[in-house]
């Protein structure tokens, strides 16, 4: 009798596990869907400096004026230290930056989305951004409060990219069959990608608000699935030498890795000269980055870049 009971319990457990797997597989199929056409993931690079130098002065001025970036920073009350640091440092260089908070916080201005779930926060932030700014901005950059971004380098990277095309750019990662942009390094969407996403967000079968059925998918993966339904695919951003420009680690972590793997070429083995983001920074490290990127200059050296990205009117950025 005990043996029969034991066998019965084992059967129930095994049956339950099987059902969970079937459900999960079904959900994965729903998430990825059937592709209308084959899309090869590819890497996209920053412009070549020579190409920029070949532009006329008028073309350079026009290009620098036309690239405008709206920054979305997702925050929670527990992130107040990082929130303050991002507000006081790199976000001033966006053409417009807004903090989307899980709840209203008296200390700082923010757009309250009234949810603590990161995927729901991301969905609402993108929806609000599209509704309010679809006619004002061409590029939308989303970051977490631990990310430090160099917006001028982002603008340079986007220089010859057409925002009317469906760009979804950052540091790409592969998870099974899904390629997605890692949120830790920041996510860039063109206005066309955001337009397609806003349409897919209205379809709960393709882009459910709750995410996974058995366990929750990370918000950056869920975003990739929803964008895929709109025919938008993740693309890895690199400089002209093939180095990543969106980094999911801090400068310190990348230097340590380079010292281990390329001890004779630490600088070249670490990071791109045109890096756009670094992640995992403490608030005080953001201020150190601000000093190094925008304030420290060797006397006697002149920087004759072909393009100048001016701060937005009324900005108090460095």
Tab-separated table of C-alpha atoms in Angstrom:
chain	number	residue	atom	x	y	z
A	1	UNK	CA	0.000	0.000	0.000
A	2	UNK	CA	2.833	2.351	0.935
A	3	UNK	CA	4.598	1.417	-2.304
A	4	UNK	CA	1.467	2.169	-4.360
A	5	UNK	CA	1.032	5.523	-2.600
A	6	UNK	CA	4.662	6.380	-3.242
A	7	UNK	CA	4.305	5.511	-6.934
A	8	UNK	CA	1.156	7.599	-7.166
A	9	UNK	CA	2.892	10.646	-5.650
A	10	UNK	CA	5.847	10.238	-8.011
A	11	UNK	CA	3.449	10.093	-10.928
A	12	UNK	CA	1.680	13.250	-9.816
A	13	UNK	CA	4.987	15.099	-9.428
A	14	UNK	CA	6.331	13.921	-12.794
A	15	UNK	CA	3.032	14.757	-14.466
A	16	UNK	CA	3.079	18.231	-12.952
A	17	UNK	CA	6.625	18.846	-14.166
A	18	UNK	CA	5.679	17.657	-17.657
A	19	UNK	CA	2.677	19.996	-17.736
A	20	UNK	CA	4.855	22.913	-16.653
A	21	UNK	CA	7.328	22.183	-19.443
A	22	UNK	CA	4.556	21.950	-22.032
A	23	UNK	CA	3.117	25.240	-20.804
A	24	UNK	CA	6.525	26.903	-20.901
A	25	UNK	CA	7.247	25.693	-24.411
A	26	UNK	CA	3.868	26.931	-25.491
A	27	UNK	CA	4.594	30.310	-24.002
A	28	UNK	CA	7.971	30.534	-25.706
A	29	UNK	CA	6.304	29.894	-29.035
A	30	UNK	CA	3.799	32.635	-28.322
A	31	UNK	CA	6.616	34.987	-27.372
A	32	UNK	CA	8.757	34.443	-30.435
A	33	UNK	CA	6.042	33.798	-32.967
A	34	UNK	CA	6.624	32.848	-36.581
A	35	UNK	CA	8.900	35.191	-38.470
A	36	UNK	CA	7.436	36.703	-41.591
A	37	UNK	CA	10.940	36.817	-43.039
A	38	UNK	CA	14.430	35.655	-42.118
A	39	UNK	CA	16.453	38.283	-40.310
A	40	UNK	CA	20.178	37.882	-39.754
A	41	UNK	CA	21.382	39.613	-36.607
A	42	UNK	CA	24.150	42.001	-37.490
A	43	UNK	CA	26.486	44.487	-35.900
A	44	UNK	CA	26.292	48.170	-36.739
A	45	UNK	CA	29.199	50.545	-36.454
A	46	UNK	CA	29.830	54.174	-35.705
A	47	UNK	CA	30.685	56.453	-38.643
A	48	UNK	CA	34.238	56.509	-39.876
A	49	UNK	CA	35.976	59.776	-38.893
A	50	UNK	CA	37.136	60.301	-42.471
A	51	UNK	CA	33.526	60.158	-43.690
A	52	UNK	CA	32.598	62.934	-41.263
A	53	UNK	CA	35.577	65.057	-42.315
A	54	UNK	CA	34.437	64.779	-45.940
A	55	UNK	CA	31.144	66.482	-45.101
A	56	UNK	CA	30.810	70.198	-45.728
A	57	UNK	CA	30.597	72.508	-42.723
A	58	UNK	CA	26.951	73.174	-43.489
A	59	UNK	CA	26.180	69.439	-43.569
A	60	UNK	CA	27.943	68.922	-40.231
A	61	UNK	CA	26.000	71.719	-38.549
A	62	UNK	CA	22.727	70.416	-39.949
A	63	UNK	CA	23.456	66.854	-38.820
A	64	UNK	CA	24.451	67.918	-35.311
A	65	UNK	CA	21.223	69.920	-34.945
A	66	UNK	CA	18.968	67.147	-36.225
A	67	UNK	CA	20.052	64.408	-33.813
A	68	UNK	CA	17.960	64.827	-30.692
A	69	UNK	CA	17.819	62.292	-27.890
A	70	UNK	CA	15.118	61.840	-25.284
A	71	UNK	CA	16.362	59.983	-22.205
A	72	UNK	CA	14.206	57.683	-20.068
A	73	UNK	CA	15.663	56.683	-16.691
A	74	UNK	CA	13.738	54.028	-14.749
A	75	UNK	CA	13.993	54.561	-10.984
A	76	UNK	CA	12.541	53.408	-7.668
A	77	UNK	CA	12.604	55.165	-4.266
A	78	UNK	CA	15.378	52.820	-3.109
A	79	UNK	CA	17.548	54.258	-5.906
A	80	UNK	CA	17.597	57.820	-4.508
A	81	UNK	CA	21.417	57.986	-4.387
A	82	UNK	CA	21.793	56.849	-7.992
A	83	UNK	CA	18.806	58.962	-9.008
A	84	UNK	CA	20.480	62.095	-7.636
A	85	UNK	CA	23.816	61.237	-9.271
A	86	UNK	CA	22.287	60.615	-12.709
A	87	UNK	CA	20.265	63.834	-12.374
A	88	UNK	CA	23.372	65.866	-11.496
A	89	UNK	CA	25.690	64.316	-14.096
A	90	UNK	CA	25.190	62.706	-17.502
A	91	UNK	CA	21.424	63.168	-17.920
A	92	UNK	CA	21.948	66.939	-18.321
A	93	UNK	CA	23.453	66.196	-21.721
A	94	UNK	CA	20.244	64.665	-23.092
A	95	UNK	CA	18.068	66.980	-25.165
A	96	UNK	CA	15.433	66.097	-22.589
A	97	UNK	CA	15.652	63.623	-19.717
A	98	UNK	CA	12.854	62.367	-17.512
A	99	UNK	CA	12.872	59.938	-14.615
A	100	UNK	CA	10.067	57.391	-14.592
A	101	UNK	CA	9.477	56.286	-11.022
A	102	UNK	CA	7.557	53.342	-9.608
A	103	UNK	CA	5.783	55.837	-7.339
A	104	UNK	CA	5.615	59.552	-6.654
A	105	UNK	CA	8.628	60.850	-4.743
A	106	UNK	CA	8.619	64.341	-3.240
A	107	UNK	CA	12.393	64.821	-3.395
A	108	UNK	CA	12.719	64.775	-7.197
A	109	UNK	CA	10.475	65.465	-10.150
A	110	UNK	CA	9.451	62.296	-11.941
A	111	UNK	CA	6.759	60.663	-14.025
A	112	UNK	CA	5.031	58.249	-11.643
A	113	UNK	CA	3.949	55.024	-13.365
A	114	UNK	CA	2.527	53.489	-10.153
A	115	UNK	CA	3.906	49.992	-10.439
A	116	UNK	CA	6.903	48.244	-8.932
A	117	UNK	CA	7.237	45.671	-11.728
A	118	UNK	CA	10.134	46.553	-14.040
A	119	UNK	CA	8.471	45.297	-17.231
A	120	UNK	CA	5.285	47.220	-16.434
A	121	UNK	CA	7.410	50.309	-15.704
A	122	UNK	CA	9.234	49.969	-19.013
A	123	UNK	CA	5.997	49.473	-20.960
A	124	UNK	CA	4.356	52.517	-19.407
A	125	UNK	CA	7.457	54.666	-19.854
A	126	UNK	CA	7.692	53.855	-23.567
A	127	UNK	CA	3.968	54.391	-24.046
A	128	UNK	CA	4.012	57.787	-22.334
A	129	UNK	CA	7.179	58.843	-24.158
A	130	UNK	CA	5.667	57.988	-27.531
A	131	UNK	CA	2.378	59.749	-26.830
A	132	UNK	CA	4.070	62.913	-25.591
A	133	UNK	CA	7.178	63.197	-27.758
A	134	UNK	CA	6.649	61.291	-31.011
A	135	UNK	CA	6.762	64.551	-32.982
A	136	UNK	CA	9.634	66.082	-31.030
A	137	UNK	CA	12.403	63.472	-30.764
A	138	UNK	CA	13.940	61.020	-33.232
A	139	UNK	CA	15.827	58.796	-30.768
A	140	UNK	CA	14.830	57.373	-27.389
A	141	UNK	CA	17.485	56.187	-24.938
A	142	UNK	CA	16.436	54.121	-21.916
A	143	UNK	CA	18.774	53.533	-18.981
A	144	UNK	CA	18.821	52.270	-15.416
A	145	UNK	CA	20.029	54.572	-12.613
A	146	UNK	CA	23.341	52.676	-12.312
A	147	UNK	CA	24.246	53.511	-15.933
A	148	UNK	CA	26.532	56.364	-16.983
A	149	UNK	CA	26.044	57.574	-20.557
A	150	UNK	CA	28.095	59.855	-22.791
A	151	UNK	CA	25.323	61.339	-24.904
A	152	UNK	CA	27.650	63.121	-27.337
A	153	UNK	CA	29.155	59.754	-28.290
A	154	UNK	CA	25.655	58.359	-28.730
A	155	UNK	CA	24.804	61.217	-31.062
A	156	UNK	CA	28.000	60.634	-33.018
A	157	UNK	CA	27.148	56.939	-33.326
A	158	UNK	CA	23.665	57.814	-34.629
A	159	UNK	CA	25.019	60.424	-37.024
A	160	UNK	CA	24.298	58.541	-40.238
A	161	UNK	CA	21.444	56.353	-38.962
A	162	UNK	CA	17.957	57.056	-40.269
A	163	UNK	CA	15.417	57.253	-37.390
A	164	UNK	CA	12.614	56.460	-39.821
A	165	UNK	CA	14.100	52.951	-39.960
A	166	UNK	CA	13.439	50.411	-37.150
A	167	UNK	CA	16.640	50.609	-35.088
A	168	UNK	CA	16.933	48.786	-31.727
A	169	UNK	CA	20.532	49.225	-30.590
A	170	UNK	CA	22.792	48.422	-27.646
A	171	UNK	CA	24.825	45.537	-26.249
A	172	UNK	CA	23.200	42.396	-27.606
A	173	UNK	CA	22.973	39.086	-25.785
A	174	UNK	CA	21.671	35.737	-27.038
A	175	UNK	CA	19.341	33.666	-24.875
A	176	UNK	CA	18.246	30.529	-26.718
A	177	UNK	CA	16.805	31.721	-30.010
A	178	UNK	CA	16.191	35.214	-28.669
A	179	UNK	CA	18.632	38.044	-29.238
A	180	UNK	CA	17.983	41.087	-27.101
A	181	UNK	CA	19.633	44.311	-25.996
A	182	UNK	CA	20.861	44.062	-22.404
A	183	UNK	CA	19.149	46.791	-20.400
A	184	UNK	CA	22.206	47.251	-18.177
A	185	UNK	CA	24.064	48.882	-21.065
A	186	UNK	CA	21.162	51.077	-22.139
A	187	UNK	CA	18.646	50.637	-24.951
A	188	UNK	CA	18.241	52.898	-27.994
A	189	UNK	CA	15.101	52.920	-30.102
A	190	UNK	CA	14.494	54.997	-33.207
A	191	UNK	CA	11.136	56.752	-33.471
A	192	UNK	CA	10.071	54.128	-36.018
A	193	UNK	CA	10.844	51.300	-33.593
A	194	UNK	CA	8.948	53.088	-30.839
A	195	UNK	CA	5.997	53.603	-33.175
A	196	UNK	CA	5.908	49.873	-33.944
A	197	UNK	CA	6.314	49.002	-30.266
A	198	UNK	CA	3.429	51.264	-29.255
A	199	UNK	CA	1.223	49.383	-31.692
A	200	UNK	CA	2.291	45.950	-30.381
A	201	UNK	CA	1.785	47.070	-26.765
A	202	UNK	CA	-1.932	47.311	-27.522
A	203	UNK	CA	-2.082	43.582	-28.301
A	204	UNK	CA	-2.005	41.553	-25.046
A	205	UNK	CA	-1.610	38.268	-26.952
A	206	UNK	CA	1.650	39.405	-28.502
A	207	UNK	CA	2.901	41.646	-25.733
A	208	UNK	CA	1.337	40.705	-22.366
A	209	UNK	CA	1.648	43.144	-19.506
A	210	UNK	CA	2.419	40.403	-16.984
A	211	UNK	CA	5.266	38.766	-18.923
A	212	UNK	CA	5.918	35.056	-18.350
A	213	UNK	CA	3.239	32.520	-17.477
A	214	UNK	CA	5.336	30.316	-15.188
A	215	UNK	CA	8.165	32.628	-14.219
A	216	UNK	CA	8.725	36.215	-15.208
A	217	UNK	CA	11.010	37.140	-18.058
A	218	UNK	CA	13.414	40.001	-17.477
A	219	UNK	CA	12.061	43.251	-18.872
A	220	UNK	CA	14.778	43.598	-21.540
A	221	UNK	CA	13.968	40.125	-22.874
A	222	UNK	CA	10.250	40.841	-22.847
A	223	UNK	CA	10.898	44.053	-24.784
A	224	UNK	CA	12.824	42.126	-27.450
A	225	UNK	CA	9.935	39.670	-27.861
A	226	UNK	CA	7.421	42.496	-28.289
A	227	UNK	CA	9.654	44.358	-30.740
A	228	UNK	CA	10.119	41.162	-32.724
A	229	UNK	CA	6.399	41.143	-33.426
A	230	UNK	CA	6.843	44.601	-34.932
A	231	UNK	CA	9.666	43.412	-37.178
A	232	UNK	CA	12.334	45.108	-35.043
A	233	UNK	CA	15.470	43.150	-34.162
A	234	UNK	CA	18.370	43.727	-31.776
A	235	UNK	CA	21.591	45.112	-33.244
A	236	UNK	CA	24.946	45.248	-31.513
A	237	UNK	CA	26.655	48.644	-31.545
A	238	UNK	CA	30.399	48.854	-32.194
A	239	UNK	CA	32.978	51.483	-33.014
A	240	UNK	CA	34.851	51.535	-36.332
A	241	UNK	CA	37.352	49.006	-34.897
A	242	UNK	CA	34.667	46.527	-33.870
A	243	UNK	CA	34.746	47.259	-30.121
A	244	UNK	CA	31.489	47.383	-28.150
A	245	UNK	CA	30.346	50.896	-27.263
A	246	UNK	CA	27.489	49.957	-24.914
A	247	UNK	CA	29.072	48.387	-21.838
A	248	UNK	CA	27.221	46.375	-19.205
A	249	UNK	CA	30.079	46.755	-16.697
A	250	UNK	CA	31.941	49.634	-15.056
A	251	UNK	CA	35.244	51.001	-16.345
A	252	UNK	CA	36.997	49.491	-13.321
A	253	UNK	CA	35.614	46.014	-13.998
A	254	UNK	CA	36.563	46.226	-17.679
A	255	UNK	CA	40.106	47.348	-16.843
A	256	UNK	CA	40.522	44.429	-14.419
A	257	UNK	CA	39.408	42.029	-17.144
A	258	UNK	CA	41.824	43.616	-19.627
A	259	UNK	CA	44.707	43.362	-17.142
A	260	UNK	CA	43.990	39.651	-16.913
A	261	UNK	CA	43.460	38.932	-20.605
A	262	UNK	CA	45.612	41.630	-22.285
A	263	UNK	CA	48.257	42.632	-19.711
A	264	UNK	CA	50.428	44.308	-22.372
A	265	UNK	CA	47.530	46.237	-23.915
A	266	UNK	CA	45.276	47.169	-21.029
A	267	UNK	CA	43.823	50.328	-22.582
A	268	UNK	CA	43.268	48.841	-26.040
A	269	UNK	CA	41.949	45.629	-24.508
A	270	UNK	CA	39.551	47.423	-22.206
A	271	UNK	CA	37.239	49.851	-23.886
A	272	UNK	CA	36.399	51.782	-26.999
A	273	UNK	CA	37.540	55.406	-27.254
A	274	UNK	CA	33.986	56.157	-28.367
A	275	UNK	CA	32.223	54.246	-25.572
A	276	UNK	CA	28.644	55.348	-24.993
A	277	UNK	CA	27.736	53.670	-21.701
A	278	UNK	CA	29.181	52.003	-18.629
A	279	UNK	CA	27.054	50.254	-16.033
A	280	UNK	CA	27.073	49.119	-12.420
A	281	UNK	CA	28.399	52.438	-11.096
A	282	UNK	CA	27.989	53.705	-7.530
A	283	UNK	CA	26.777	57.320	-7.222
A	284	UNK	CA	30.247	58.673	-6.311
A	285	UNK	CA	31.742	56.837	-9.309
A	286	UNK	CA	29.319	58.710	-11.582
A	287	UNK	CA	30.755	62.011	-10.364
A	288	UNK	CA	34.291	60.682	-10.958
A	289	UNK	CA	33.266	59.693	-14.497
A	290	UNK	CA	31.812	63.158	-15.031
A	291	UNK	CA	35.121	64.704	-14.020
A	292	UNK	CA	37.148	62.432	-16.261
A	293	UNK	CA	34.886	62.678	-19.311
A	294	UNK	CA	33.884	66.354	-19.292
A	295	UNK	CA	36.247	68.354	-17.100
A	296	UNK	CA	39.791	66.968	-17.079
A	297	UNK	CA	41.835	68.280	-20.025
A	298	UNK	CA	45.610	68.240	-20.636
A	299	UNK	CA	46.814	71.816	-21.120
A	300	UNK	CA	48.157	72.533	-24.587
A	301	UNK	CA	46.137	69.847	-26.325
A	302	UNK	CA	43.330	70.981	-28.596
A	303	UNK	CA	40.378	68.819	-29.548
A	304	UNK	CA	39.413	69.555	-33.126
A	305	UNK	CA	36.432	67.291	-33.617
A	306	UNK	CA	34.605	67.764	-36.885
A	307	UNK	CA	31.269	68.007	-35.099
A	308	UNK	CA	30.037	69.829	-32.024
A	309	UNK	CA	26.867	68.719	-30.239
A	310	UNK	CA	25.597	71.762	-28.382
A	311	UNK	CA	23.617	71.392	-25.139
A	312	UNK	CA	19.865	72.012	-25.262
A	313	UNK	CA	18.782	75.625	-24.644
A	314	UNK	CA	18.738	76.504	-20.939
A	315	UNK	CA	20.796	73.467	-19.962
A	316	UNK	CA	23.293	73.749	-17.107
A	317	UNK	CA	25.306	70.750	-18.294
A	318	UNK	CA	29.098	70.685	-18.077
